Amino acid sequence: MAVAALSGCTAIGPDGAERAVPLPSTRPPVAIGETVPAGEWALTTQAVVEDSRCPVGTQCVWAGRVVVDVRIEGDGQAETRTLTAGEEATVRGTRVLLMQVTPEKGEAAIPTGEYRFVYAITP
């Protein structure tokens, strides 16, 4: 009985799961207003809602976060969603992760046009 249970776990172990789940596709960095294609729809970063990251060279109690508004369009529909860097979201059945936001935060405010965003999209 124990052998049967172990062989069943092996069949659904990490190796089997990784082959069953598509790897994320990392898109090139985009600026505010640039579009990221995602199959039948597209995602456009519209605005940085929050950038509370800890400035480089300082120690903070909380690392902070970046929150953006994105426009999702496709199939004749459009909607606006809020995404937080490092937190995966499901958008139209697809996993979307805002993986990276540059430049790093400094003491001065970052001009809107300098922000770049890297998304990972997993069908």
PDB file of C-alpha atoms in Angstrom:
ATOM      1  CA  MET A   1       0.000   0.000   0.000  1.00  0.00           C
ATOM      2  CA  ALA A   2       2.783   2.450   0.894  1.00  0.00           C
ATOM      3  CA  VAL A   3       4.589   1.677  -2.387  1.00  0.00           C
ATOM      4  CA  ALA A   4       1.433   2.404  -4.390  1.00  0.00           C
ATOM      5  CA  ALA A   5       0.943   5.695  -2.554  1.00  0.00           C
ATOM      6  CA  LEU A   6       4.549   6.737  -3.133  1.00  0.00           C
ATOM      7  CA  SER A   7       4.431   5.854  -6.807  1.00  0.00           C
ATOM      8  CA  GLY A   8       1.287   7.970  -7.127  1.00  0.00           C
ATOM      9  CA  CYS A   9       3.038  10.945  -5.515  1.00  0.00           C
ATOM     10  CA  THR A  10       5.992  10.551  -7.847  1.00  0.00           C
ATOM     11  CA  ALA A  11       3.711  10.712 -10.874  1.00  0.00           C
ATOM     12  CA  ILE A  12       2.316  14.049  -9.705  1.00  0.00           C
ATOM     13  CA  GLY A  13       5.571  15.326  -8.179  1.00  0.00           C
ATOM     14  CA  PRO A  14       7.400  18.559  -9.029  1.00  0.00           C
ATOM     15  CA  ASP A  15       8.823  17.280 -12.307  1.00  0.00           C
ATOM     16  CA  GLY A  16       5.403  16.293 -13.628  1.00  0.00           C
ATOM     17  CA  ALA A  17       3.806  19.556 -12.488  1.00  0.00           C
ATOM     18  CA  GLU A  18       6.475  21.713 -14.105  1.00  0.00           C
ATOM     19  CA  ARG A  19       5.962  20.009 -17.461  1.00  0.00           C
ATOM     20  CA  ALA A  20       2.211  20.522 -17.185  1.00  0.00           C
ATOM     21  CA  VAL A  21       2.455  24.245 -16.378  1.00  0.00           C
ATOM     22  CA  PRO A  22       3.682  26.541 -19.167  1.00  0.00           C
ATOM     23  CA  LEU A  23       6.706  28.637 -18.330  1.00  0.00           C
ATOM     24  CA  PRO A  24       6.128  32.377 -18.054  1.00  0.00           C
ATOM     25  CA  SER A  25       7.092  34.477 -21.016  1.00  0.00           C
ATOM     26  CA  THR A  26       8.987  37.560 -19.895  1.00  0.00           C
ATOM     27  CA  ARG A  27       8.268  40.563 -22.070  1.00  0.00           C
ATOM     28  CA  PRO A  28      10.822  43.313 -22.825  1.00  0.00           C
ATOM     29  CA  PRO A  29      10.647  46.407 -20.596  1.00  0.00           C
ATOM     30  CA  VAL A  30       7.895  48.865 -21.482  1.00  0.00           C
ATOM     31  CA  ALA A  31       7.195  52.464 -20.506  1.00  0.00           C
ATOM     32  CA  ILE A  32       3.903  53.981 -19.444  1.00  0.00           C
ATOM     33  CA  GLY A  33       1.633  53.984 -22.486  1.00  0.00           C
ATOM     34  CA  GLU A  34       3.421  51.096 -24.259  1.00  0.00           C
ATOM     35  CA  THR A  35       1.514  47.881 -24.889  1.00  0.00           C
ATOM     36  CA  VAL A  36       2.427  44.315 -23.946  1.00  0.00           C
ATOM     37  CA  PRO A  37       0.744  41.699 -26.197  1.00  0.00           C
ATOM     38  CA  ALA A  38      -0.686  38.675 -24.395  1.00  0.00           C
ATOM     39  CA  GLY A  39      -2.329  36.396 -26.937  1.00  0.00           C
ATOM     40  CA  GLU A  40      -5.837  37.587 -27.726  1.00  0.00           C
ATOM     41  CA  TRP A  41      -5.554  40.692 -25.560  1.00  0.00           C
ATOM     42  CA  ALA A  42      -3.050  43.414 -24.691  1.00  0.00           C
ATOM     43  CA  LEU A  43      -1.970  45.156 -21.500  1.00  0.00           C
ATOM     44  CA  THR A  44      -0.956  48.821 -21.351  1.00  0.00           C
ATOM     45  CA  THR A  45       0.526  50.398 -18.223  1.00  0.00           C
ATOM     46  CA  GLN A  46      -1.362  53.647 -17.689  1.00  0.00           C
ATOM     47  CA  ALA A  47      -0.038  55.116 -14.448  1.00  0.00           C
ATOM     48  CA  VAL A  48       2.028  54.533 -11.349  1.00  0.00           C
ATOM     49  CA  VAL A  49      -0.469  54.729  -8.506  1.00  0.00           C
ATOM     50  CA  GLU A  50       2.061  54.156  -5.724  1.00  0.00           C
ATOM     51  CA  ASP A  51       5.830  53.906  -5.487  1.00  0.00           C
ATOM     52  CA  SER A  52       6.642  53.505  -1.815  1.00  0.00           C
ATOM     53  CA  ARG A  53       9.886  51.563  -2.330  1.00  0.00           C
ATOM     54  CA  CYS A  54      12.722  52.216   0.074  1.00  0.00           C
ATOM     55  CA  PRO A  55      15.304  54.565  -1.544  1.00  0.00           C
ATOM     56  CA  VAL A  56      18.610  52.968  -2.542  1.00  0.00           C
ATOM     57  CA  GLY A  57      21.234  53.287   0.171  1.00  0.00           C
ATOM     58  CA  THR A  58      18.795  53.631   3.058  1.00  0.00           C
ATOM     59  CA  GLN A  59      17.419  51.126   5.528  1.00  0.00           C
ATOM     60  CA  CYS A  60      13.678  50.942   5.874  1.00  0.00           C
ATOM     61  CA  VAL A  61      11.376  48.939   8.102  1.00  0.00           C
ATOM     62  CA  TRP A  62       9.254  48.100   5.052  1.00  0.00           C
ATOM     63  CA  ALA A  63      10.614  47.555   1.528  1.00  0.00           C
ATOM     64  CA  GLY A  64       7.596  49.321   0.013  1.00  0.00           C
ATOM     65  CA  ARG A  65       5.802  48.483  -3.200  1.00  0.00           C
ATOM     66  CA  VAL A  66       4.913  49.690  -6.673  1.00  0.00           C
ATOM     67  CA  VAL A  67       1.277  49.715  -7.754  1.00  0.00           C
ATOM     68  CA  VAL A  68       0.214  50.467 -11.334  1.00  0.00           C
ATOM     69  CA  ASP A  69      -3.025  50.858 -13.238  1.00  0.00           C
ATOM     70  CA  VAL A  70      -3.141  48.859 -16.468  1.00  0.00           C
ATOM     71  CA  ARG A  71      -5.607  48.866 -19.345  1.00  0.00           C
ATOM     72  CA  ILE A  72      -6.561  45.450 -20.691  1.00  0.00           C
ATOM     73  CA  GLU A  73      -8.087  45.348 -24.163  1.00  0.00           C
ATOM     74  CA  GLY A  74      -9.114  42.592 -26.512  1.00  0.00           C
ATOM     75  CA  ASP A  75     -12.084  40.678 -27.865  1.00  0.00           C
ATOM     76  CA  GLY A  76     -14.035  43.925 -28.075  1.00  0.00           C
ATOM     77  CA  GLN A  77     -13.742  44.507 -24.323  1.00  0.00           C
ATOM     78  CA  ALA A  78     -11.651  46.853 -22.213  1.00  0.00           C
ATOM     79  CA  GLU A  79     -11.105  47.200 -18.494  1.00  0.00           C
ATOM     80  CA  THR A  80      -8.703  48.869 -16.079  1.00  0.00           C
ATOM     81  CA  ARG A  81      -7.024  46.818 -13.351  1.00  0.00           C
ATOM     82  CA  THR A  82      -4.574  47.607 -10.575  1.00  0.00           C
ATOM     83  CA  LEU A  83      -1.451  45.437 -10.319  1.00  0.00           C
ATOM     84  CA  THR A  84       1.159  45.335  -7.556  1.00  0.00           C
ATOM     85  CA  ALA A  85       4.762  44.472  -8.394  1.00  0.00           C
ATOM     86  CA  GLY A  86       5.676  40.985  -7.211  1.00  0.00           C
ATOM     87  CA  GLU A  87       2.070  39.834  -6.826  1.00  0.00           C
ATOM     88  CA  GLU A  88       0.611  37.541  -9.455  1.00  0.00           C
ATOM     89  CA  ALA A  89      -2.823  38.407 -10.844  1.00  0.00           C
ATOM     90  CA  THR A  90      -5.158  36.503 -13.140  1.00  0.00           C
ATOM     91  CA  VAL A  91      -6.223  38.512 -16.159  1.00  0.00           C
ATOM     92  CA  ARG A  92      -8.670  36.859 -18.552  1.00  0.00           C
ATOM     93  CA  GLY A  93      -7.540  33.391 -17.483  1.00  0.00           C
ATOM     94  CA  THR A  94      -3.842  34.255 -17.836  1.00  0.00           C
ATOM     95  CA  ARG A  95      -1.371  34.759 -14.992  1.00  0.00           C
ATOM     96  CA  VAL A  96       0.317  38.156 -15.085  1.00  0.00           C
ATOM     97  CA  LEU A  97       3.208  39.204 -12.866  1.00  0.00           C
ATOM     98  CA  LEU A  98       4.769  42.650 -12.776  1.00  0.00           C
ATOM     99  CA  MET A  99       8.291  41.315 -12.217  1.00  0.00           C
ATOM    100  CA  GLN A 100      10.454  44.407 -12.262  1.00  0.00           C
ATOM    101  CA  VAL A 101      10.136  48.172 -12.031  1.00  0.00           C
ATOM    102  CA  THR A 102      13.038  50.465 -12.892  1.00  0.00           C
ATOM    103  CA  PRO A 103      14.719  52.763 -12.143  1.00  0.00           C
ATOM    104  CA  GLU A 104      15.408  52.048  -8.495  1.00  0.00           C
ATOM    105  CA  LYS A 105      13.996  54.596  -6.106  1.00  0.00           C
ATOM    106  CA  GLY A 106      16.278  57.424  -5.015  1.00  0.00           C
ATOM    107  CA  GLU A 107      15.776  60.496  -2.884  1.00  0.00           C
ATOM    108  CA  ALA A 108      14.277  62.483  -5.786  1.00  0.00           C
ATOM    109  CA  ALA A 109      10.933  61.663  -7.382  1.00  0.00           C
ATOM    110  CA  ILE A 110      11.130  59.544 -10.538  1.00  0.00           C
ATOM    111  CA  PRO A 111       9.776  61.334 -13.619  1.00  0.00           C
ATOM    112  CA  THR A 112       6.859  59.371 -15.075  1.00  0.00           C
ATOM    113  CA  GLY A 113       8.602  58.940 -18.434  1.00  0.00           C
ATOM    114  CA  GLU A 114      11.591  57.173 -16.857  1.00  0.00           C
ATOM    115  CA  TYR A 115       9.664  54.223 -15.394  1.00  0.00           C
ATOM    116  CA  ARG A 116      10.085  50.843 -17.127  1.00  0.00           C
ATOM    117  CA  PHE A 117       8.108  47.697 -16.356  1.00  0.00           C
ATOM    118  CA  VAL A 118       8.845  44.022 -17.028  1.00  0.00           C
ATOM    119  CA  TYR A 119       5.871  41.637 -17.099  1.00  0.00           C
ATOM    120  CA  ALA A 120       5.854  37.846 -17.043  1.00  0.00           C
ATOM    121  CA  ILE A 121       2.782  36.303 -18.651  1.00  0.00           C
ATOM    122  CA  THR A 122       1.836  32.638 -18.243  1.00  0.00           C
ATOM    123  CA  PRO A 123      -1.001  31.234 -20.337  1.00  0.00           C
TER     124      PRO A 123
END
